[in-house]
PDB file of C-alpha atoms (C1' of nucleotides) in Angstrom:
ATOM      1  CA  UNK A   1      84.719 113.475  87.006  1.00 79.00           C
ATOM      2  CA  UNK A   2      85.491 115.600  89.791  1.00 85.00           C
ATOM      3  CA  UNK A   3      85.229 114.837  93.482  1.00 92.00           C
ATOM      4  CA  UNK A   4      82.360 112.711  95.053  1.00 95.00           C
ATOM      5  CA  UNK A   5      79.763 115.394  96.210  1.00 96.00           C
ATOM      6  CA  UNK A   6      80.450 115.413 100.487  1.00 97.00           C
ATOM      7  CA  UNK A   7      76.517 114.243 100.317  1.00 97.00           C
ATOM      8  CA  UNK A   8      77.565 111.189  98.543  1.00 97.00           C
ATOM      9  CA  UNK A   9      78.208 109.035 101.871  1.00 97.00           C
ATOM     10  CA  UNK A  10      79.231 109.241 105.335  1.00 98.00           C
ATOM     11  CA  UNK A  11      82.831 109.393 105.134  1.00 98.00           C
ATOM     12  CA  UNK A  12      82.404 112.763 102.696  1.00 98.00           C
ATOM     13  CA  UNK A  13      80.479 114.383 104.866  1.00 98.00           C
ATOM     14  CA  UNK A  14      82.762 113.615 107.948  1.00 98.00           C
ATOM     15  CA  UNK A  15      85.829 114.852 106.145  1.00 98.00           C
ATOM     16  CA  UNK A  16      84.720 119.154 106.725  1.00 98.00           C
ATOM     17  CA  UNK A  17      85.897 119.712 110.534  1.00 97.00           C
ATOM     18  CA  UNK A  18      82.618 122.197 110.914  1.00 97.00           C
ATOM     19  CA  UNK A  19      80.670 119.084 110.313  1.00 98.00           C
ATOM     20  CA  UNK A  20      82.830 117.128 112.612  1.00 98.00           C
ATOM     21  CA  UNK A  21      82.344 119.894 115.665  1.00 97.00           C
ATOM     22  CA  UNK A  22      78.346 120.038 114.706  1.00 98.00           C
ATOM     23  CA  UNK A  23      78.287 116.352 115.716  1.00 98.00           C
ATOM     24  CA  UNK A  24      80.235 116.804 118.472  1.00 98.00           C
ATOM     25  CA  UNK A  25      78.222 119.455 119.651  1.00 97.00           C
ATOM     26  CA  UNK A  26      74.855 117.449 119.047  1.00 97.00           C
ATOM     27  CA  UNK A  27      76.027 114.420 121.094  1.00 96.00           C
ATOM     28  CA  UNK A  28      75.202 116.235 124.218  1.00 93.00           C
ATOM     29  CA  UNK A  29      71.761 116.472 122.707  1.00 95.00           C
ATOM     30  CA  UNK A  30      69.330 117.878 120.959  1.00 97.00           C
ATOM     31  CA  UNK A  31      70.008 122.138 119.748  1.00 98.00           C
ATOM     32  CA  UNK A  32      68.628 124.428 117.620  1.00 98.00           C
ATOM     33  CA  UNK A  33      70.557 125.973 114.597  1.00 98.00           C
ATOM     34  CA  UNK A  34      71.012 129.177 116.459  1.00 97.00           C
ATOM     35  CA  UNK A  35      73.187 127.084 119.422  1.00 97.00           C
ATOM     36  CA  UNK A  36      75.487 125.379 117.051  1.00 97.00           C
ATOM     37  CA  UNK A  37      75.682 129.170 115.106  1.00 97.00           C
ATOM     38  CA  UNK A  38      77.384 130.343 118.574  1.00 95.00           C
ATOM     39  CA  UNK A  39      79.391 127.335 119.203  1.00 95.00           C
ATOM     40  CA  UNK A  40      81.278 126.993 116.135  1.00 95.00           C
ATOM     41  CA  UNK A  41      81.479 131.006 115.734  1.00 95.00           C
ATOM     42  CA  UNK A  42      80.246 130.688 112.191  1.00 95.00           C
ATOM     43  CA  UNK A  43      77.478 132.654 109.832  1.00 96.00           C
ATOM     44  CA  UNK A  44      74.169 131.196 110.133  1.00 97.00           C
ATOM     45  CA  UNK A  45      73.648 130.045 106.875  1.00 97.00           C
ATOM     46  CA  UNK A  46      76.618 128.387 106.577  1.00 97.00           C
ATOM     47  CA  UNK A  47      75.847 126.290 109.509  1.00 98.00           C
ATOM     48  CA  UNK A  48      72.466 125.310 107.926  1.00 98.00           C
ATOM     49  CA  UNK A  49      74.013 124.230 105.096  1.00 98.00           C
ATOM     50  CA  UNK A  50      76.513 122.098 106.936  1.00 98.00           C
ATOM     51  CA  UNK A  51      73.129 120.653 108.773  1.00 98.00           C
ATOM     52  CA  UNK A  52      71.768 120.028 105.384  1.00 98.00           C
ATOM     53  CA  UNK A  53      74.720 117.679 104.139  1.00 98.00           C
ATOM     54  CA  UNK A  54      74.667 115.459 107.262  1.00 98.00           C
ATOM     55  CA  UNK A  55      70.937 115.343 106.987  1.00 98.00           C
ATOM     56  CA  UNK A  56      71.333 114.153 103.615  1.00 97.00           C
ATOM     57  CA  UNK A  57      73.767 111.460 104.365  1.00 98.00           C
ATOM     58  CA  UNK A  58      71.498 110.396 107.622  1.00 97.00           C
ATOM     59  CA  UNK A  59      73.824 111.574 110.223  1.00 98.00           C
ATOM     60  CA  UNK A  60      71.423 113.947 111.872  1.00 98.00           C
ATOM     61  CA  UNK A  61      67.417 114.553 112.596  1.00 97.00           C
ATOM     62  CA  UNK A  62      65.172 117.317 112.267  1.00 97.00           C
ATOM     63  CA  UNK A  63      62.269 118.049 114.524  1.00 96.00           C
ATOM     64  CA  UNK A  64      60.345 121.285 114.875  1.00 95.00           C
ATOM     65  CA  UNK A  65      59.174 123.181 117.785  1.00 94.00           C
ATOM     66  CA  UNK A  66      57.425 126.273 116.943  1.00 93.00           C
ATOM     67  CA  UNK A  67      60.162 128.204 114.973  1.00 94.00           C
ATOM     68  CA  UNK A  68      63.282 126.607 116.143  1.00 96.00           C
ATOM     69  CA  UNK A  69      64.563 123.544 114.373  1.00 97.00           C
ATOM     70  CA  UNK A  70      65.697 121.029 116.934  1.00 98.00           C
ATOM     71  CA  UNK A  71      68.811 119.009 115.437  1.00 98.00           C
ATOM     72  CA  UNK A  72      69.731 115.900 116.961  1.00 97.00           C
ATOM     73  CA  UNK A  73      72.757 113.149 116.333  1.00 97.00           C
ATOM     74  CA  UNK A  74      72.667 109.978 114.498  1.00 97.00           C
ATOM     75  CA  UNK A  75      75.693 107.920 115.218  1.00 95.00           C
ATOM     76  CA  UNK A  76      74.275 105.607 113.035  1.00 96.00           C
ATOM     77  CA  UNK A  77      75.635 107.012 110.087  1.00 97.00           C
ATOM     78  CA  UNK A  78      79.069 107.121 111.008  1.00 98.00           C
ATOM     79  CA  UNK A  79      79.032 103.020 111.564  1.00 97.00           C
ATOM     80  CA  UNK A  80      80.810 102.386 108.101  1.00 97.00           C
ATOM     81  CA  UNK A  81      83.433 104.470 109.173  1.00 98.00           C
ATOM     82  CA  UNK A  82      83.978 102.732 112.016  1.00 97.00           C
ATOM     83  CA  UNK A  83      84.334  99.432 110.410  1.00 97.00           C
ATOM     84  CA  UNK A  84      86.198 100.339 107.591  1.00 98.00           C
ATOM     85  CA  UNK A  85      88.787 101.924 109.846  1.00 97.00           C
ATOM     86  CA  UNK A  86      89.029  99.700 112.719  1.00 95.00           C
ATOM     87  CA  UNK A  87      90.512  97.171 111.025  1.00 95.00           C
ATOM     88  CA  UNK A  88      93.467  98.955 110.824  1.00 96.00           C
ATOM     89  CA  UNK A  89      94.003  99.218 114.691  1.00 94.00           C
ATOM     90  CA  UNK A  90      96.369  97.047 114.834  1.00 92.00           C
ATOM     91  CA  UNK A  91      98.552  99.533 113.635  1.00 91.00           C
ATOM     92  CA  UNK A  92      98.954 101.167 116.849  1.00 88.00           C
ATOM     93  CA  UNK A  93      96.929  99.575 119.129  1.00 85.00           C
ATOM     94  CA  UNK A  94      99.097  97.382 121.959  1.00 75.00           C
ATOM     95  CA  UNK A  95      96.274  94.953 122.232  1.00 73.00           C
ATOM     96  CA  UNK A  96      97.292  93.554 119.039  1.00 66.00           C
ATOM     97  CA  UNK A  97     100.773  92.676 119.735  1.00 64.00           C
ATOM     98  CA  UNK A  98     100.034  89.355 121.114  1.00 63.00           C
ATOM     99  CA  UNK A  99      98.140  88.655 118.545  1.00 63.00           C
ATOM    100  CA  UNK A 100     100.648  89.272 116.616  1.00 61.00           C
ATOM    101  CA  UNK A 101     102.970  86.930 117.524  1.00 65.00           C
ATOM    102  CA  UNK A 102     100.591  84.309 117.298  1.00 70.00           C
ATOM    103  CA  UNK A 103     100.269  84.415 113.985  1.00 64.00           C
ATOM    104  CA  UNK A 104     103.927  84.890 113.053  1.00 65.00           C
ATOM    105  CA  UNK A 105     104.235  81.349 115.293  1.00 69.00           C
ATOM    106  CA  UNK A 106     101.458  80.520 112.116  1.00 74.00           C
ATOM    107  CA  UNK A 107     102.629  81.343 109.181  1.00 64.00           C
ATOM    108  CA  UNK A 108     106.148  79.947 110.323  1.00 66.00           C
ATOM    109  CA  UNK A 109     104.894  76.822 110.969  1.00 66.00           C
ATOM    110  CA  UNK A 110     103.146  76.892 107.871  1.00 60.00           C
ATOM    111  CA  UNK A 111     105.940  77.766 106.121  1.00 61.00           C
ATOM    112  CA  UNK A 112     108.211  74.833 107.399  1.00 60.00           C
ATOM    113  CA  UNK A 113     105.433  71.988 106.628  1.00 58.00           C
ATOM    114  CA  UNK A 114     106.407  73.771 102.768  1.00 49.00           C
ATOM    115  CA  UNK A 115     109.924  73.136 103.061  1.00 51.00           C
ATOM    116  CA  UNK A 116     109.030  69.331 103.922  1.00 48.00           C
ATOM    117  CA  UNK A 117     106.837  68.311 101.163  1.00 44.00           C
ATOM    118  CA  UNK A 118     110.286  69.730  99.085  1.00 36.00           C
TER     119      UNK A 118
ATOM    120  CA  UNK B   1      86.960 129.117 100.146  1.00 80.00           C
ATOM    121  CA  UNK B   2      86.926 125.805  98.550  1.00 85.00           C
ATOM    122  CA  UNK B   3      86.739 122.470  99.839  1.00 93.00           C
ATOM    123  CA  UNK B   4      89.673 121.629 101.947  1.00 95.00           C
ATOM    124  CA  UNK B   5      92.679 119.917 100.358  1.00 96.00           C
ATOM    125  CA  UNK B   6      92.397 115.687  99.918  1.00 97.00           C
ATOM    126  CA  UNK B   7      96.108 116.222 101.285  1.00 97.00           C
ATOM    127  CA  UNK B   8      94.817 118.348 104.167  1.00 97.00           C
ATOM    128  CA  UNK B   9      94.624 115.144 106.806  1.00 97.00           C
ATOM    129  CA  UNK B  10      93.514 111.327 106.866  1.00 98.00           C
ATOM    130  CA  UNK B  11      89.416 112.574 107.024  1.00 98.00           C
ATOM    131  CA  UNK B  12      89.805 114.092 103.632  1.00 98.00           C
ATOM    132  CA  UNK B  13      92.246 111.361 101.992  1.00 98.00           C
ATOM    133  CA  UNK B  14      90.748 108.459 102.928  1.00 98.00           C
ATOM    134  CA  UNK B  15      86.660 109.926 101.709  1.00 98.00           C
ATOM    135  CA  UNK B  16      88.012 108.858  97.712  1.00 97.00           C
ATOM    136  CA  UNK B  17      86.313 105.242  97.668  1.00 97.00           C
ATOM    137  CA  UNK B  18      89.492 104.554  95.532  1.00 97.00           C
ATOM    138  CA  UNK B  19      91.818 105.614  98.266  1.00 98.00           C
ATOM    139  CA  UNK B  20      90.622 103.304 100.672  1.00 98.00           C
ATOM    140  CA  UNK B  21      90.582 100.496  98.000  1.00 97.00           C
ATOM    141  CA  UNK B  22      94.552 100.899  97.689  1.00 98.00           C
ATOM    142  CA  UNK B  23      94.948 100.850 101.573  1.00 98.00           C
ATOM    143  CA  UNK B  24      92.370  97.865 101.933  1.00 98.00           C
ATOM    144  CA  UNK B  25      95.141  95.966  99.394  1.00 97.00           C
ATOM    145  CA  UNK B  26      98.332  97.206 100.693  1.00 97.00           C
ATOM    146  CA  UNK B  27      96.861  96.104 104.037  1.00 96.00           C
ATOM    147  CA  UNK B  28      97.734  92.326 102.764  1.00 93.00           C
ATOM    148  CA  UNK B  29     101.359  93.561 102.028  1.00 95.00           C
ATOM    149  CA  UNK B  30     103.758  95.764 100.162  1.00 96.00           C
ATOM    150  CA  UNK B  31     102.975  96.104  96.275  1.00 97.00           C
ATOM    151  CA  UNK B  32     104.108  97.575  93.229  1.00 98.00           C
ATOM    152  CA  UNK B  33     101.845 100.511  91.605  1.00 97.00           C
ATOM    153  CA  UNK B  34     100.970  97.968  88.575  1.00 96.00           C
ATOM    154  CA  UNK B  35      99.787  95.150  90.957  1.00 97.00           C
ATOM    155  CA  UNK B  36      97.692  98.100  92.378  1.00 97.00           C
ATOM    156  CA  UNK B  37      96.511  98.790  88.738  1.00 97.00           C
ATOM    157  CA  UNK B  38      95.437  95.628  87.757  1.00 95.00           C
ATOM    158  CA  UNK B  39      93.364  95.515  91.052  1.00 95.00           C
ATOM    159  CA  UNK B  40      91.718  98.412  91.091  1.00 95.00           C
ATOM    160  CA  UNK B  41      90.959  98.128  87.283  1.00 95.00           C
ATOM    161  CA  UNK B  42      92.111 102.339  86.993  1.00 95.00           C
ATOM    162  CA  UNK B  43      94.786 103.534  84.695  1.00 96.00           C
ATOM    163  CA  UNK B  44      98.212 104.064  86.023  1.00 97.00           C
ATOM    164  CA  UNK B  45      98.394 107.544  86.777  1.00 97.00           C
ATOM    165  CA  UNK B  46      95.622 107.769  88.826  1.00 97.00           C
ATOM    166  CA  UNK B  47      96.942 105.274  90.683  1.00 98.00           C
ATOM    167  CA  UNK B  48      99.872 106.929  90.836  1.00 98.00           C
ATOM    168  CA  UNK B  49      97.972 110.027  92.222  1.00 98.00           C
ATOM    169  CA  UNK B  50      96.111 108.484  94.375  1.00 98.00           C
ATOM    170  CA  UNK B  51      99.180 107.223  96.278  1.00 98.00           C
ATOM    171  CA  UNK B  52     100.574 110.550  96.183  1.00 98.00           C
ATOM    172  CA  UNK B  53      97.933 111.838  97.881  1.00 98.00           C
ATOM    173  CA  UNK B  54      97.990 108.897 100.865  1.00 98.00           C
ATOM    174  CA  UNK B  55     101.556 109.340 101.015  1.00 98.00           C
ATOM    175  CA  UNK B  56     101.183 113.274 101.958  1.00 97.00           C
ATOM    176  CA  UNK B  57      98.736 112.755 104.700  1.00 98.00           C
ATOM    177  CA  UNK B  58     101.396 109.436 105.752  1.00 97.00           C
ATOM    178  CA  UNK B  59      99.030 106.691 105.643  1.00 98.00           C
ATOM    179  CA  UNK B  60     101.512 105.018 102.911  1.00 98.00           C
ATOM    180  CA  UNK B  61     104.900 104.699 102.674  1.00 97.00           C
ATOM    181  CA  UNK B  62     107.825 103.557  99.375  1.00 97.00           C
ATOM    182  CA  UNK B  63     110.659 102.007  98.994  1.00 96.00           C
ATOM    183  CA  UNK B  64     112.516 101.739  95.227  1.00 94.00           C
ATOM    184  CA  UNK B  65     113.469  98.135  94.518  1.00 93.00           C
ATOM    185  CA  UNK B  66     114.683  98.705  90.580  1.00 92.00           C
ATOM    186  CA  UNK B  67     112.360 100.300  88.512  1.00 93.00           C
ATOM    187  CA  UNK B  68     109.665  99.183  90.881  1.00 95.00           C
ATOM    188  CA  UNK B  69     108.500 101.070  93.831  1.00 97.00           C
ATOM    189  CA  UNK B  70     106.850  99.479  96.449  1.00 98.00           C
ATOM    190  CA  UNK B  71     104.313 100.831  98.603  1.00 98.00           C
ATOM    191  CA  UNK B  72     103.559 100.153 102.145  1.00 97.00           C
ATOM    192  CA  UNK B  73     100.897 100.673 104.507  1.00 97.00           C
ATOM    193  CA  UNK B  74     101.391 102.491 107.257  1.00 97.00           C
ATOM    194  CA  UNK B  75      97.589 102.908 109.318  1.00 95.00           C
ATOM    195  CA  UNK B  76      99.161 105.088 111.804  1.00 96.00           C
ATOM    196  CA  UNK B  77      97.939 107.691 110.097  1.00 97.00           C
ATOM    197  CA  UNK B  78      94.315 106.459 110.731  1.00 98.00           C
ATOM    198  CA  UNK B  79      94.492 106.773 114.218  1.00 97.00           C
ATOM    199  CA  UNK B  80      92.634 109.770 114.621  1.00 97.00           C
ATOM    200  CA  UNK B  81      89.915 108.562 112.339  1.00 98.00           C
ATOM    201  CA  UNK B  82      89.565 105.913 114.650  1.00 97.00           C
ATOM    202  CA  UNK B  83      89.663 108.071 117.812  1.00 97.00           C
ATOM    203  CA  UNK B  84      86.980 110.493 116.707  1.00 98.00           C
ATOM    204  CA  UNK B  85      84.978 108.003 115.430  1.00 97.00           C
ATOM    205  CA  UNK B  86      85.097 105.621 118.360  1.00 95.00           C
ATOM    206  CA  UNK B  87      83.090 107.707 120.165  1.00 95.00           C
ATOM    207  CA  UNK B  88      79.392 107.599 118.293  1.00 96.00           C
ATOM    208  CA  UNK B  89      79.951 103.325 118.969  1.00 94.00           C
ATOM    209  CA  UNK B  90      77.462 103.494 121.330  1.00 92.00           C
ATOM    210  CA  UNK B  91      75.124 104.729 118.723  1.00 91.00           C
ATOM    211  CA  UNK B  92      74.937 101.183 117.449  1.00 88.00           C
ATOM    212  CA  UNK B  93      77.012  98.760 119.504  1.00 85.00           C
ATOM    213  CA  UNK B  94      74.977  96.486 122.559  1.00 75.00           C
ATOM    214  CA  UNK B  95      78.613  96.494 124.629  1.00 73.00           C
ATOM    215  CA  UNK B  96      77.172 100.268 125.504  1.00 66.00           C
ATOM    216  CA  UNK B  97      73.852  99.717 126.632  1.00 64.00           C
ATOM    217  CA  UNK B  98      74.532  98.223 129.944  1.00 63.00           C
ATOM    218  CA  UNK B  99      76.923 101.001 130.496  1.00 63.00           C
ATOM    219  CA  UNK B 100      74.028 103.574 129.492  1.00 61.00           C
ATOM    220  CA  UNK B 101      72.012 102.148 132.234  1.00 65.00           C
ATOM    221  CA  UNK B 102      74.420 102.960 134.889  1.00 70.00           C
ATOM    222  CA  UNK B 103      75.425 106.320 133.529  1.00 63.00           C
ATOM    223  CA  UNK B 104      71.048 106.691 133.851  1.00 64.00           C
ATOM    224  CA  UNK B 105      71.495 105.281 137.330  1.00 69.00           C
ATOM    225  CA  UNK B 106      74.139 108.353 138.488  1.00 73.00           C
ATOM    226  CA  UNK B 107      72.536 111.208 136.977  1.00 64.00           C
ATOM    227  CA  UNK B 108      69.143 110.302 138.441  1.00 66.00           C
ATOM    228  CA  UNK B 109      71.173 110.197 141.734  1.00 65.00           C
ATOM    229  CA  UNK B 110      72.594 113.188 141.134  1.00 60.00           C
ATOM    230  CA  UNK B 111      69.896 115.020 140.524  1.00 61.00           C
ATOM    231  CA  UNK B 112      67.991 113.239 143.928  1.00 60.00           C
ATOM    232  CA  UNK B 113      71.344 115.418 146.000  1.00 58.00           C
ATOM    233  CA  UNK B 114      70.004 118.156 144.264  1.00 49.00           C
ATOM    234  CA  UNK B 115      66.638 118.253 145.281  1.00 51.00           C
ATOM    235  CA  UNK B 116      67.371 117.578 148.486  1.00 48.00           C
ATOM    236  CA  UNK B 117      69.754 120.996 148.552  1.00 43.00           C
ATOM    237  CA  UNK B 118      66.627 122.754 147.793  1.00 36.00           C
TER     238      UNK B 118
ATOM    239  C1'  DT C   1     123.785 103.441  73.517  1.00 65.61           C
ATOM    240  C1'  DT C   2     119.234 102.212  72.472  1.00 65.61           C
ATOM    241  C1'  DG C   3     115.036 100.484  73.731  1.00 65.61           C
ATOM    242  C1'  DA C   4     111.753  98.836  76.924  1.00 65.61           C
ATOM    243  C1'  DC C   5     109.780  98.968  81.306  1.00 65.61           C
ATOM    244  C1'  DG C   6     107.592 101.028  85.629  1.00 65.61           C
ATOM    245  C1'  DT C   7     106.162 105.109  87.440  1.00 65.61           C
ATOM    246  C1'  DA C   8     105.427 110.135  88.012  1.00 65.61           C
ATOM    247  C1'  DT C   9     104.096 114.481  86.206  1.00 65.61           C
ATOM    248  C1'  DT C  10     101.671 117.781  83.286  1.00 65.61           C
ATOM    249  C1'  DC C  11      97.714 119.652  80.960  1.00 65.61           C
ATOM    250  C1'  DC C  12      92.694 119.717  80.021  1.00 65.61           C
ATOM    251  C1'  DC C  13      87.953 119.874  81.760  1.00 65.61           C
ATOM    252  C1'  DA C  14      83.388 119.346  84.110  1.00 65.61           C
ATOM    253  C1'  DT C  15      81.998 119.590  88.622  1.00 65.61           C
ATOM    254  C1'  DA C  16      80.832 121.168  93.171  1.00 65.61           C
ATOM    255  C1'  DT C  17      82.722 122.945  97.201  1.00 65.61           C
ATOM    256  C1'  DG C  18      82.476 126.411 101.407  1.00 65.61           C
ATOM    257  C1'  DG C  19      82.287 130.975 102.702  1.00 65.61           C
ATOM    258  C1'  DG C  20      79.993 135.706 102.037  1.00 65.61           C
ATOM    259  C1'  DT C  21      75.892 138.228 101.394  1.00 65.61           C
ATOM    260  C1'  DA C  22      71.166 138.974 100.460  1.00 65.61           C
ATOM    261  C1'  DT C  23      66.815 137.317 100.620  1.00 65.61           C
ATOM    262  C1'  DA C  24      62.820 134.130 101.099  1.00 65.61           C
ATOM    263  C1'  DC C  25      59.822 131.540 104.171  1.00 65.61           C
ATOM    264  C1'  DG C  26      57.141 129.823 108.118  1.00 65.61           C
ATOM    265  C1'  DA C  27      55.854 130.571 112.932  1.00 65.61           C
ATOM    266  C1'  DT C  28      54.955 133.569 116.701  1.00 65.61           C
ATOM    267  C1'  DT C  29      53.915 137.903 118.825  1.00 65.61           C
ATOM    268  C1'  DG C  30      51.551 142.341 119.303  1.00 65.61           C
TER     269       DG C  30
ATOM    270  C1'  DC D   1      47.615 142.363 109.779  1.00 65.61           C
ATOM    271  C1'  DA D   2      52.429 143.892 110.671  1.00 65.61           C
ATOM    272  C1'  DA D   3      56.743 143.102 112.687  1.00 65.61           C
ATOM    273  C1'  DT D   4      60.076 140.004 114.270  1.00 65.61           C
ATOM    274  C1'  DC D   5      62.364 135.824 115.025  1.00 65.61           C
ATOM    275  C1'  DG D   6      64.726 131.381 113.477  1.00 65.61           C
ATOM    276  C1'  DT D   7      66.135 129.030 109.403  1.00 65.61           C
ATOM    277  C1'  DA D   8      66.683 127.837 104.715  1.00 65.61           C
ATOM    278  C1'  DT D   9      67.788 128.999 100.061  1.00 65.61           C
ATOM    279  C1'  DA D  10      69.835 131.462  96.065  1.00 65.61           C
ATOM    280  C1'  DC D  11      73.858 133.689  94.067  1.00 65.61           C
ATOM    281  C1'  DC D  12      78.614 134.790  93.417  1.00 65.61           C
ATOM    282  C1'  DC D  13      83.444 133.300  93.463  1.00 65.61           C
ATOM    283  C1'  DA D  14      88.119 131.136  94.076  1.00 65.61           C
ATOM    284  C1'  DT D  15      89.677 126.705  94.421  1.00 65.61           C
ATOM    285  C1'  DA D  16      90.982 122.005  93.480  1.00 65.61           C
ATOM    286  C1'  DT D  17      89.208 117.744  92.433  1.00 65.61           C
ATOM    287  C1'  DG D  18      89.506 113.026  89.633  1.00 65.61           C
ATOM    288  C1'  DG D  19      89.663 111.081  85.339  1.00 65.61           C
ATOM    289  C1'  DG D  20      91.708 111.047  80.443  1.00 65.61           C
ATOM    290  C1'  DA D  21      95.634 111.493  77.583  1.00 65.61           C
ATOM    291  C1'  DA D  22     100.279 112.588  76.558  1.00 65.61           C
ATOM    292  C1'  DT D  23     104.747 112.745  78.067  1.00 65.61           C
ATOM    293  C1'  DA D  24     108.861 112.952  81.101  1.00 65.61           C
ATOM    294  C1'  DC D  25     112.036 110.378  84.009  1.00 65.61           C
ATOM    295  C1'  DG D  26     114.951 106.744  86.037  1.00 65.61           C
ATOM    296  C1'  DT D  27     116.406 101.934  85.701  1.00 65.61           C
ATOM    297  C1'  DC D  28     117.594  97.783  83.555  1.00 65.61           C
ATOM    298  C1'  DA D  29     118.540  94.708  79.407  1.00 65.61           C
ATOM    299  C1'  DA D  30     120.698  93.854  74.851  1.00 65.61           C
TER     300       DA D  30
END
DNA sequence: TTGACGTATTCCCATATGGGTATACGATTG
DNA sequence: CAATCGTATACCCATATGGGAATACGTCAA
């Protein structure tokens, strides 16, 4: 097998930095292909082809207006991202120091009701 | 040019379904590669290359004990997963939708100063 | 030392990427 | 209708993937 196709889910799609910057782009709102072209200083088709993977993996929406192609975020998408990786924030996060220490206190105690039943 | 490196950063690492399976385990705790096999149900050396891989971008780390080696989470190096990804929450969390009604509430007024320049 | 164990590395292969370039297609304008 | 604009698609290519299988390597036991 070789690797997943970047259509085959949201993290895939996410991992290209071109797709990335699109998104970021199109969270100020709506642009046509020909905007994003110019902001990411890439070749045209490229850029609709990068459009084409997060549309296929529900990330963005299409909507025509005469011969421009209006593309426009959806954060949606990137929600099993989010959840997957947020549960590692305690890894650097502050807010989970306390935390923390509560459940050190925890397992401790745990652990010394262990040594009694001995 | 090809499709960037799974070694290139976190994004890319962590899109191998596998990948996160190993970190989701070693989130519980140190392990040994063949406690990792038998969960993950893959033969050894992709295991083995899997953690190569995580270790490279630095979102794993080993220690030798004897002929074992253990591997350790280290999520630090999900951080900027987390960071970019943080941002689209309002695309599907209700915390942001009282704040989206005051960020309405200053751009209308901002735009009121402006007519009134005219 | 020899053998067994735990792990890493090497080689093979089908697959699809992302950029470059050329071209096709639909909508609008003249 | 013809020309042009805005986008999408089709090709070509170098690259590296992830799994399978075989094997190399370091450590410990007898």
């Amino acid at each position: 097998m070789a690797r997943a196709a970047t259509t085959a889910d949201a993290f895939n799609a996410v991992a290209e930095p071109r797709r990335r910057q699109i998104l970021d782009a199109l969270a100020e709102g709506e642009r046509p292909v020909n905007e994003l072209v110019g902001l990411l200083g890439l070749a045209q088709p490229q850029v609709s082809k990068h459009l084409r993977v997060l549309r296929e993996v529900g990330a963005v929406d299409v909507r025509d207006e005469g011969r421009k192609r209006l593309y426009r975020l959806n954060g949606h998408a990137l929600k099993p991202i989010h959840d997957w990786v947020k549960n590692y924030e305690r890894s650097w996060s502050e807010r989970f120091d306390e935390l923390d220490v509560v459940l050190e206190d925890l397992k401790q105690k745990e652990q010394d009701d262990g040594d009694n039943d001995q």
